[in-house]
């Protein structure tokens, strides 16, 4: 079976100009004798004008069309069966000549420009790069960006990764969100939040209880103090009526019968951080078998998980049978996220929709006693993310009487006002703190010289730095704070082609390009500290110390 040229040349991208080549005579004669009757300038059957095709040189615009024409002839699809057919020798000569011309042309392009193509970061790479650039391990911006296109099933191929004005707008929003998370807005470390959250205090879990997909538990048994019977025999009371009767908030344990799905979320939404960072979370859980009102030993250890509302699973843990067990984990939470408890090993059974509900059901369940939260946990303040942007420049109180425009601030406060009706903001009376500089242009240049090479993943010249310093200078002239001016420059850098695109020049790769190729191949992000250090020492391609392998070697 003859091979198809599209298969032979798969993956050969024509991204830059090819040296123009004339169409060989044998090829031209074959097309004119066997194809032009149906595909000339007048007929153009199927929208194909081979007269114009033959008049154009073999270049990047016609390359893919010649590959297609080769495959049609190779598979005996052209000329059509009802038309006069070329001899076996004519067909073979045409295919040989076209194959040779295309391969020669492609090798010429490779020699001039290399095999790699200029492509943008996909959504995952963009998010990972921001996370590593600012040391914000849980930053969530991926879903803010439009879905990536795919080529041959992959989302890391230039042909599938186009760029639109919508995408650029979303990049601006994503960069702004990253800078919000990175920039400190107060000089002192935020106070440590510590609280114990009970499942019966959470709005969605109260809805679950009144809907019949969970039960109140006390001392490892059913607690009838809220519902005399587990939702059996007569319509249950509504949540408002139960709250009026002071049966909620409920401080006992809650047993759940159902796996998390689109209609079922055991949200702990009464806590959501005002400061992104690491939090210590402790939870007490156990499993049981529910048998028509009786709490019996579970035939197996069940598994539960804690999820972040915006990012999915944070961790899994065992729930032994009738044995309350505490688990602790350190997790990253973004501003405004809340925790979601999930009965990971249970099936999505809707006991509340079955006849007899829980009173007539026999089903496994997982109980949660309480959930403790402590944080944010900072080793230093300001955070490493802030220091990567502003170094050791001080935060000072903004003078509201100044003619300088104040920096925009998201109001501080517990982030669940819908579930906390007495929650009030005192934002208008809070002082505003902002990064200041006694020598703004000099500090801007210093900060940008440090930031831009890390963000762009390659050395940055004086002219490029000067462009961004000029942007800062223009914003300062517009009477914004130094912090806001720098923020504008950083946002511009994070939406620039140098940040958004991966480009590898032809020939042997320099150390910085090789480091980027390795890191985006292995972990979809910029080079880590060890790989960057080796790049600067010219040791990217080899390990200088086999006893200390880098992340690239480990991967």
CSV table of N, CA and C in Angstrom, one decimal, residues 121-128 142 148:
chain,number,residue,atom,x,y,z
A,121,UNK,N,1.5,30.3,25.0
A,121,UNK,CA,1.2,29.4,26.1
A,121,UNK,C,-0.3,29.0,26.1
A,122,UNK,N,-0.5,27.8,26.4
A,122,UNK,CA,-1.9,27.4,26.6
A,122,UNK,C,-2.4,27.8,28.0
A,123,UNK,N,-3.7,27.6,28.3
A,123,UNK,CA,-4.2,28.0,29.6
A,123,UNK,C,-3.5,27.5,30.8
A,124,UNK,N,-3.2,26.2,30.7
A,124,UNK,CA,-2.5,25.5,31.8
A,124,UNK,C,-1.1,26.1,32.0
A,125,UNK,N,-0.4,26.3,30.9
A,125,UNK,CA,0.9,26.8,31.0
A,125,UNK,C,0.9,28.3,31.5
A,126,UNK,N,-0.1,29.0,31.1
A,126,UNK,CA,-0.2,30.4,31.5
A,126,UNK,C,-0.4,30.5,33.0
A,127,UNK,N,-1.3,29.7,33.5
A,127,UNK,CA,-1.6,29.6,35.0
A,127,UNK,C,-0.4,29.2,35.7
A,128,UNK,N,0.2,28.1,35.3
A,128,UNK,CA,1.4,27.6,36.0
A,128,UNK,C,2.5,28.6,36.0
A,142,UNK,N,-6.9,29.8,35.1
A,142,UNK,CA,-7.1,29.0,33.9
A,142,UNK,C,-8.5,29.1,33.4
A,148,UNK,N,-8.7,26.5,24.9
A,148,UNK,CA,-7.7,26.4,23.9
A,148,UNK,C,-8.1,25.5,22.7
